[in-house]
Amino acid sequence: SAVISQKPSRDICQRGTSLTIQCQVDSQVTMMFWYRQQPGQSLTLIATANQGSEATYESGFVIDKFPISRPNLTFSTLTVSNMSPEDSSIYLCSAGGGAWDEQFFGPGTRLTVL
Amino acid sequence: RKEVEQDPGPFNVPEGATVAFNCTYSNSASQSFFWYRQDCRKEPKLLMSVYSSGNEDGRFTAQLNRASQYISLLIRDSKLSDSATYLCVVTPTDKLIFGTGTRLQVFP
């Protein structure tokens, strides 16, 4: 199994600012993903964080708004740029061997944008 | 049509009851199937994988019907600690697609 930590656990931000969320895994993993979970909703995949190359974004999500880094096999960051109240959500990272293996989730970052 | 559909519930059941959740998926090319559990204000955690032959883990039984594109989860002898949201997860490609979840509330 993998243990995943995220920082910060929560934040309250002003409109127009940016926040970078960090995700640290306690072991090397092949795949890392970033999800968003809005209140009362299920998880929506934002992107796959690829080590050594650009992230792969899902429909409706773009690099300018959600830049992602993955410098190695245990760490990734997601930035939420130029925030608006609609970005208020929980952001979760996950890691695993791929879609056919169990994915482990971080505890999430609860973001509120005023 | 959503890729993965679940009845959001809530299902309110007494302790000891048997409860079943259903899930349908739209992509017939889906390869793997899972049930995840998410407690309030917590991250999702894998409950069990779902195999074509069906599988059981203690009080939990999962079944897959590929022809009908249908997955089920049966919980027997419900406990108060089973109260959570149960997420149906399907992998049509190389990523997980989550259903909206079914909320279960077990009462004494």
PDB file of C-alpha atoms in Angstrom:
ATOM      1  CA  SER A   1       0.000   0.000   0.000  1.00  0.00           C
ATOM      2  CA  ALA A   2       0.963   3.642  -0.326  1.00  0.00           C
ATOM      3  CA  VAL A   3       0.614   6.424   2.185  1.00  0.00           C
ATOM      4  CA  ILE A   4      -0.112   9.802   0.660  1.00  0.00           C
ATOM      5  CA  SER A   5       0.084  13.194   2.299  1.00  0.00           C
ATOM      6  CA  GLN A   6      -1.140  16.508   0.965  1.00  0.00           C
ATOM      7  CA  LYS A   7      -0.333  20.057   1.917  1.00  0.00           C
ATOM      8  CA  PRO A   8      -2.114  22.260   2.768  1.00  0.00           C
ATOM      9  CA  SER A   9      -5.050  20.367   4.236  1.00  0.00           C
ATOM     10  CA  ARG A  10      -7.244  23.404   3.776  1.00  0.00           C
ATOM     11  CA  ASP A  11      -6.997  27.021   2.708  1.00  0.00           C
ATOM     12  CA  ILE A  12      -9.138  30.080   2.232  1.00  0.00           C
ATOM     13  CA  CYS A  13      -8.006  32.217  -0.674  1.00  0.00           C
ATOM     14  CA  GLN A  14      -8.942  35.448  -2.337  1.00  0.00           C
ATOM     15  CA  ARG A  15     -10.324  35.613  -5.849  1.00  0.00           C
ATOM     16  CA  GLY A  16      -7.606  36.067  -8.476  1.00  0.00           C
ATOM     17  CA  THR A  17      -4.812  34.433  -6.483  1.00  0.00           C
ATOM     18  CA  SER A  18      -3.208  31.018  -7.013  1.00  0.00           C
ATOM     19  CA  LEU A  19      -2.642  28.093  -4.684  1.00  0.00           C
ATOM     20  CA  THR A  20      -0.198  25.221  -5.089  1.00  0.00           C
ATOM     21  CA  ILE A  21      -1.099  21.891  -3.507  1.00  0.00           C
ATOM     22  CA  GLN A  22       1.618  19.360  -2.798  1.00  0.00           C
ATOM     23  CA  CYS A  23       1.222  15.597  -2.862  1.00  0.00           C
ATOM     24  CA  GLN A  24       3.861  13.287  -1.390  1.00  0.00           C
ATOM     25  CA  VAL A  25       3.821   9.482  -1.635  1.00  0.00           C
ATOM     26  CA  ASP A  26       5.873   7.326   0.708  1.00  0.00           C
ATOM     27  CA  SER A  27       7.033   5.036  -2.097  1.00  0.00           C
ATOM     28  CA  GLN A  28       7.716   5.271  -5.811  1.00  0.00           C
ATOM     29  CA  VAL A  29       4.557   4.944  -7.892  1.00  0.00           C
ATOM     30  CA  THR A  30       3.962   4.712 -11.594  1.00  0.00           C
ATOM     31  CA  MET A  31       0.818   6.786 -11.808  1.00  0.00           C
ATOM     32  CA  MET A  32      -0.340   9.884  -9.984  1.00  0.00           C
ATOM     33  CA  PHE A  33      -3.648  11.623 -10.555  1.00  0.00           C
ATOM     34  CA  TRP A  34      -5.416  14.777  -9.449  1.00  0.00           C
ATOM     35  CA  TYR A  35      -9.148  14.864  -8.767  1.00  0.00           C
ATOM     36  CA  ARG A  36     -11.681  17.463  -7.760  1.00  0.00           C
ATOM     37  CA  GLN A  37     -14.673  16.733  -5.579  1.00  0.00           C
ATOM     38  CA  GLN A  38     -17.240  19.488  -5.291  1.00  0.00           C
ATOM     39  CA  PRO A  39     -19.709  19.502  -2.387  1.00  0.00           C
ATOM     40  CA  GLY A  40     -22.145  16.616  -2.634  1.00  0.00           C
ATOM     41  CA  GLN A  41     -20.572  15.392  -5.856  1.00  0.00           C
ATOM     42  CA  SER A  42     -18.370  12.506  -6.832  1.00  0.00           C
ATOM     43  CA  LEU A  43     -14.756  12.694  -7.926  1.00  0.00           C
ATOM     44  CA  THR A  44     -13.860  14.225 -11.263  1.00  0.00           C
ATOM     45  CA  LEU A  45     -10.461  13.510 -12.748  1.00  0.00           C
ATOM     46  CA  ILE A  46      -8.544  16.689 -13.566  1.00  0.00           C
ATOM     47  CA  ALA A  47      -5.376  15.188 -15.008  1.00  0.00           C
ATOM     48  CA  THR A  48      -2.795  12.440 -14.924  1.00  0.00           C
ATOM     49  CA  ALA A  49       0.544  13.682 -13.637  1.00  0.00           C
ATOM     50  CA  ASN A  50       3.276  12.217 -15.821  1.00  0.00           C
ATOM     51  CA  GLN A  51       6.820  11.990 -14.551  1.00  0.00           C
ATOM     52  CA  GLY A  52       9.204  13.743 -16.906  1.00  0.00           C
ATOM     53  CA  SER A  53       6.566  15.040 -19.301  1.00  0.00           C
ATOM     54  CA  GLU A  54       3.522  17.269 -19.422  1.00  0.00           C
ATOM     55  CA  ALA A  55       0.387  16.199 -17.573  1.00  0.00           C
ATOM     56  CA  THR A  56      -2.527  14.712 -19.484  1.00  0.00           C
ATOM     57  CA  TYR A  57      -5.661  16.783 -18.911  1.00  0.00           C
ATOM     58  CA  GLU A  58      -9.257  15.647 -19.055  1.00  0.00           C
ATOM     59  CA  SER A  59     -11.924  17.434 -21.011  1.00  0.00           C
ATOM     60  CA  GLY A  60     -12.798  20.725 -19.372  1.00  0.00           C
ATOM     61  CA  PHE A  61      -9.460  21.181 -17.636  1.00  0.00           C
ATOM     62  CA  VAL A  62      -6.518  23.105 -19.106  1.00  0.00           C
ATOM     63  CA  ILE A  63      -2.887  23.533 -18.215  1.00  0.00           C
ATOM     64  CA  ASP A  64      -3.097  27.307 -17.848  1.00  0.00           C
ATOM     65  CA  LYS A  65      -5.695  26.945 -15.109  1.00  0.00           C
ATOM     66  CA  PHE A  66      -4.307  23.808 -13.425  1.00  0.00           C
ATOM     67  CA  PRO A  67      -0.567  23.536 -14.043  1.00  0.00           C
ATOM     68  CA  ILE A  68       0.853  20.286 -12.689  1.00  0.00           C
ATOM     69  CA  SER A  69       4.389  19.234 -11.934  1.00  0.00           C
ATOM     70  CA  ARG A  70       5.783  15.765 -11.332  1.00  0.00           C
ATOM     71  CA  PRO A  71       9.527  15.988 -10.854  1.00  0.00           C
ATOM     72  CA  ASN A  72       9.945  12.395  -9.601  1.00  0.00           C
ATOM     73  CA  LEU A  73       8.073   9.193  -8.800  1.00  0.00           C
ATOM     74  CA  THR A  74       6.965  10.252  -5.312  1.00  0.00           C
ATOM     75  CA  PHE A  75       5.909  13.879  -5.617  1.00  0.00           C
ATOM     76  CA  SER A  76       3.503  16.069  -7.566  1.00  0.00           C
ATOM     77  CA  THR A  77       1.994  19.525  -7.316  1.00  0.00           C
ATOM     78  CA  LEU A  78      -1.239  20.989  -8.623  1.00  0.00           C
ATOM     79  CA  THR A  79      -1.680  24.739  -8.897  1.00  0.00           C
ATOM     80  CA  VAL A  80      -5.116  26.291  -9.049  1.00  0.00           C
ATOM     81  CA  SER A  81      -4.535  29.557 -10.898  1.00  0.00           C
ATOM     82  CA  ASN A  82      -6.462  32.814 -10.951  1.00  0.00           C
ATOM     83  CA  MET A  83      -9.013  31.384  -8.578  1.00  0.00           C
ATOM     84  CA  SER A  84     -12.714  32.169  -8.532  1.00  0.00           C
ATOM     85  CA  PRO A  85     -15.401  31.027  -6.076  1.00  0.00           C
ATOM     86  CA  GLU A  86     -16.322  28.249  -8.542  1.00  0.00           C
ATOM     87  CA  ASP A  87     -12.944  26.648  -7.773  1.00  0.00           C
ATOM     88  CA  SER A  88     -14.011  26.036  -4.172  1.00  0.00           C
ATOM     89  CA  SER A  89     -13.755  22.295  -3.833  1.00  0.00           C
ATOM     90  CA  ILE A  90     -11.773  19.442  -2.363  1.00  0.00           C
ATOM     91  CA  TYR A  91      -8.712  18.535  -4.405  1.00  0.00           C
ATOM     92  CA  LEU A  92      -7.361  15.016  -4.012  1.00  0.00           C
ATOM     93  CA  CYS A  93      -4.307  13.341  -5.376  1.00  0.00           C
ATOM     94  CA  SER A  94      -4.102   9.628  -5.863  1.00  0.00           C
ATOM     95  CA  ALA A  95      -1.381   7.163  -6.736  1.00  0.00           C
ATOM     96  CA  GLY A  96      -1.148   3.618  -7.911  1.00  0.00           C
ATOM     97  CA  GLY A  97       0.093   1.272 -10.552  1.00  0.00           C
ATOM     98  CA  GLY A  98      -2.589   2.309 -13.019  1.00  0.00           C
ATOM     99  CA  ALA A  99      -6.296   1.882 -13.504  1.00  0.00           C
ATOM    100  CA  TRP A 100      -6.075  -1.869 -13.007  1.00  0.00           C
ATOM    101  CA  ASP A 101      -4.533  -1.608  -9.595  1.00  0.00           C
ATOM    102  CA  GLU A 102      -5.809  -0.139  -6.388  1.00  0.00           C
ATOM    103  CA  GLN A 103      -5.427   3.606  -6.205  1.00  0.00           C
ATOM    104  CA  PHE A 104      -4.640   5.228  -2.893  1.00  0.00           C
ATOM    105  CA  PHE A 105      -5.856   8.698  -2.132  1.00  0.00           C
ATOM    106  CA  GLY A 106      -4.436  11.557  -0.179  1.00  0.00           C
ATOM    107  CA  PRO A 107      -6.602  13.146   2.520  1.00  0.00           C
ATOM    108  CA  GLY A 108      -7.540  16.017   0.241  1.00  0.00           C
ATOM    109  CA  THR A 109      -7.119  19.782   0.283  1.00  0.00           C
ATOM    110  CA  ARG A 110     -10.252  21.738   1.082  1.00  0.00           C
ATOM    111  CA  LEU A 111     -10.146  25.004  -0.830  1.00  0.00           C
ATOM    112  CA  THR A 112     -12.493  27.922  -0.290  1.00  0.00           C
ATOM    113  CA  VAL A 113     -12.264  30.916  -2.600  1.00  0.00           C
ATOM    114  CA  LEU A 114     -13.863  34.148  -1.449  1.00  0.00           C
TER     115      LEU A 114
ATOM    116  CA  ARG B   1     -25.922   9.625 -20.271  1.00  0.00           C
ATOM    117  CA  LYS B   2     -23.398   9.499 -17.414  1.00  0.00           C
ATOM    118  CA  GLU B   3     -20.583   7.002 -17.754  1.00  0.00           C
ATOM    119  CA  VAL B   4     -21.329   5.504 -14.351  1.00  0.00           C
ATOM    120  CA  GLU B   5     -24.746   5.801 -12.732  1.00  0.00           C
ATOM    121  CA  GLN B   6     -25.758   5.071  -9.178  1.00  0.00           C
ATOM    122  CA  ASP B   7     -28.822   5.714  -7.065  1.00  0.00           C
ATOM    123  CA  PRO B   8     -27.626   8.477  -4.700  1.00  0.00           C
ATOM    124  CA  GLY B   9     -29.848   7.243  -1.861  1.00  0.00           C
ATOM    125  CA  PRO B  10     -29.752   7.714   1.034  1.00  0.00           C
ATOM    126  CA  PHE B  11     -30.477   4.181   2.062  1.00  0.00           C
ATOM    127  CA  ASN B  12     -31.525   4.183   5.707  1.00  0.00           C
ATOM    128  CA  VAL B  13     -31.429   0.669   7.164  1.00  0.00           C
ATOM    129  CA  PRO B  14     -31.455  -0.825  10.671  1.00  0.00           C
ATOM    130  CA  GLU B  15     -28.510  -2.699  12.070  1.00  0.00           C
ATOM    131  CA  GLY B  16     -28.485  -6.294  10.892  1.00  0.00           C
ATOM    132  CA  ALA B  17     -30.292  -5.577   7.641  1.00  0.00           C
ATOM    133  CA  THR B  18     -29.146  -6.653   4.215  1.00  0.00           C
ATOM    134  CA  VAL B  19     -28.802  -3.860   1.663  1.00  0.00           C
ATOM    135  CA  ALA B  20     -27.889  -3.898  -2.023  1.00  0.00           C
ATOM    136  CA  PHE B  21     -26.522  -1.151  -4.240  1.00  0.00           C
ATOM    137  CA  ASN B  22     -26.548  -1.156  -8.003  1.00  0.00           C
ATOM    138  CA  CYS B  23     -24.472   0.614 -10.580  1.00  0.00           C
ATOM    139  CA  THR B  24     -24.659   0.754 -14.367  1.00  0.00           C
ATOM    140  CA  TYR B  25     -21.939   1.807 -16.762  1.00  0.00           C
ATOM    141  CA  SER B  26     -22.119   2.928 -20.364  1.00  0.00           C
ATOM    142  CA  ASN B  27     -18.799   1.872 -21.882  1.00  0.00           C
ATOM    143  CA  SER B  28     -18.863  -1.801 -22.816  1.00  0.00           C
ATOM    144  CA  ALA B  29     -15.072  -1.759 -23.223  1.00  0.00           C
ATOM    145  CA  SER B  30     -14.579  -1.206 -19.491  1.00  0.00           C
ATOM    146  CA  GLN B  31     -11.942  -3.517 -18.100  1.00  0.00           C
ATOM    147  CA  SER B  32     -11.890  -3.251 -14.329  1.00  0.00           C
ATOM    148  CA  PHE B  33     -14.475  -2.507 -11.711  1.00  0.00           C
ATOM    149  CA  PHE B  34     -14.261  -1.504  -8.085  1.00  0.00           C
ATOM    150  CA  TRP B  35     -16.280  -0.407  -5.109  1.00  0.00           C
ATOM    151  CA  TYR B  36     -14.750   2.360  -3.026  1.00  0.00           C
ATOM    152  CA  ARG B  37     -15.988   3.595   0.310  1.00  0.00           C
ATOM    153  CA  GLN B  38     -15.872   7.244   1.327  1.00  0.00           C
ATOM    154  CA  ASP B  39     -16.591   8.358   4.862  1.00  0.00           C
ATOM    155  CA  CYS B  40     -17.774  11.889   5.506  1.00  0.00           C
ATOM    156  CA  ARG B  41     -14.952  14.386   4.965  1.00  0.00           C
ATOM    157  CA  LYS B  42     -12.465  11.618   4.237  1.00  0.00           C
ATOM    158  CA  GLU B  43     -10.756  10.313   1.129  1.00  0.00           C
ATOM    159  CA  PRO B  44     -12.099   7.302  -0.798  1.00  0.00           C
ATOM    160  CA  LYS B  45     -10.672   3.909   0.076  1.00  0.00           C
ATOM    161  CA  LEU B  46     -10.890   0.702  -1.882  1.00  0.00           C
ATOM    162  CA  LEU B  47     -13.544  -1.627  -0.508  1.00  0.00           C
ATOM    163  CA  MET B  48     -13.210  -4.396  -3.054  1.00  0.00           C
ATOM    164  CA  SER B  49     -12.521  -5.177  -6.666  1.00  0.00           C
ATOM    165  CA  VAL B  50     -15.317  -6.728  -8.718  1.00  0.00           C
ATOM    166  CA  TYR B  51     -14.586  -9.824 -10.780  1.00  0.00           C
ATOM    167  CA  SER B  52     -16.648 -11.424 -13.521  1.00  0.00           C
ATOM    168  CA  SER B  53     -17.170 -14.513 -11.384  1.00  0.00           C
ATOM    169  CA  GLY B  54     -18.363 -12.460  -8.454  1.00  0.00           C
ATOM    170  CA  ASN B  55     -16.457 -12.191  -5.225  1.00  0.00           C
ATOM    171  CA  GLU B  56     -17.112 -12.101  -1.535  1.00  0.00           C
ATOM    172  CA  ASP B  57     -15.234 -10.538   1.351  1.00  0.00           C
ATOM    173  CA  GLY B  58     -16.849 -11.244   4.676  1.00  0.00           C
ATOM    174  CA  ARG B  59     -20.220  -9.537   4.749  1.00  0.00           C
ATOM    175  CA  PHE B  60     -19.666  -7.921   1.356  1.00  0.00           C
ATOM    176  CA  THR B  61     -20.454  -9.510  -1.991  1.00  0.00           C
ATOM    177  CA  ALA B  62     -19.796  -7.863  -5.348  1.00  0.00           C
ATOM    178  CA  GLN B  63     -21.110  -9.049  -8.697  1.00  0.00           C
ATOM    179  CA  LEU B  64     -20.587  -8.013 -12.283  1.00  0.00           C
ATOM    180  CA  ASN B  65     -22.912  -8.579 -15.219  1.00  0.00           C
ATOM    181  CA  ARG B  66     -21.032  -7.572 -18.360  1.00  0.00           C
ATOM    182  CA  ALA B  67     -23.955  -8.286 -20.673  1.00  0.00           C
ATOM    183  CA  SER B  68     -26.170  -5.838 -18.802  1.00  0.00           C
ATOM    184  CA  GLN B  69     -23.269  -3.519 -17.871  1.00  0.00           C
ATOM    185  CA  TYR B  70     -24.301  -3.715 -14.281  1.00  0.00           C
ATOM    186  CA  ILE B  71     -22.409  -4.008 -10.995  1.00  0.00           C
ATOM    187  CA  SER B  72     -23.830  -4.703  -7.571  1.00  0.00           C
ATOM    188  CA  LEU B  73     -22.697  -4.620  -3.961  1.00  0.00           C
ATOM    189  CA  LEU B  74     -24.505  -6.565  -1.261  1.00  0.00           C
ATOM    190  CA  ILE B  75     -23.895  -5.881   2.417  1.00  0.00           C
ATOM    191  CA  ARG B  76     -25.205  -8.425   4.890  1.00  0.00           C
ATOM    192  CA  ASP B  77     -25.727  -7.932   8.621  1.00  0.00           C
ATOM    193  CA  SER B  78     -25.218  -4.164   8.380  1.00  0.00           C
ATOM    194  CA  LYS B  79     -23.201  -2.480  11.110  1.00  0.00           C
ATOM    195  CA  LEU B  80     -23.344   1.115  12.279  1.00  0.00           C
ATOM    196  CA  SER B  81     -19.784   1.452  10.992  1.00  0.00           C
ATOM    197  CA  ASP B  82     -20.950   0.655   7.458  1.00  0.00           C
ATOM    198  CA  SER B  83     -22.508   4.122   7.250  1.00  0.00           C
ATOM    199  CA  ALA B  84     -20.686   5.834   4.410  1.00  0.00           C
ATOM    200  CA  THR B  85     -20.938   6.656   0.721  1.00  0.00           C
ATOM    201  CA  TYR B  86     -20.202   3.771  -1.620  1.00  0.00           C
ATOM    202  CA  LEU B  87     -18.663   4.710  -4.942  1.00  0.00           C
ATOM    203  CA  CYS B  88     -18.888   2.517  -8.011  1.00  0.00           C
ATOM    204  CA  VAL B  89     -15.736   2.839 -10.112  1.00  0.00           C
ATOM    205  CA  VAL B  90     -15.159   1.711 -13.688  1.00  0.00           C
ATOM    206  CA  THR B  91     -12.084   1.813 -15.896  1.00  0.00           C
ATOM    207  CA  PRO B  92     -12.995   2.199 -19.575  1.00  0.00           C
ATOM    208  CA  THR B  93      -9.445   3.295 -20.386  1.00  0.00           C
ATOM    209  CA  ASP B  94      -6.413   3.879 -18.222  1.00  0.00           C
ATOM    210  CA  LYS B  95      -8.148   5.943 -15.572  1.00  0.00           C
ATOM    211  CA  LEU B  96     -10.855   5.559 -12.962  1.00  0.00           C
ATOM    212  CA  ILE B  97     -14.354   6.901 -13.592  1.00  0.00           C
ATOM    213  CA  PHE B  98     -16.357   7.394 -10.416  1.00  0.00           C
ATOM    214  CA  GLY B  99     -20.085   7.194  -9.976  1.00  0.00           C
ATOM    215  CA  THR B 100     -21.796   9.817  -7.861  1.00  0.00           C
ATOM    216  CA  GLY B 101     -21.975   7.405  -4.939  1.00  0.00           C
ATOM    217  CA  THR B 102     -24.745   5.853  -2.877  1.00  0.00           C
ATOM    218  CA  ARG B 103     -25.113   7.034   0.675  1.00  0.00           C
ATOM    219  CA  LEU B 104     -25.826   4.410   3.331  1.00  0.00           C
ATOM    220  CA  GLN B 105     -26.987   5.253   6.838  1.00  0.00           C
ATOM    221  CA  VAL B 106     -27.295   2.366   9.287  1.00  0.00           C
ATOM    222  CA  PHE B 107     -29.317   3.158  12.404  1.00  0.00           C
ATOM    223  CA  PRO B 108     -29.500   1.303  15.747  1.00  0.00           C
TER     224      PRO B 108
END
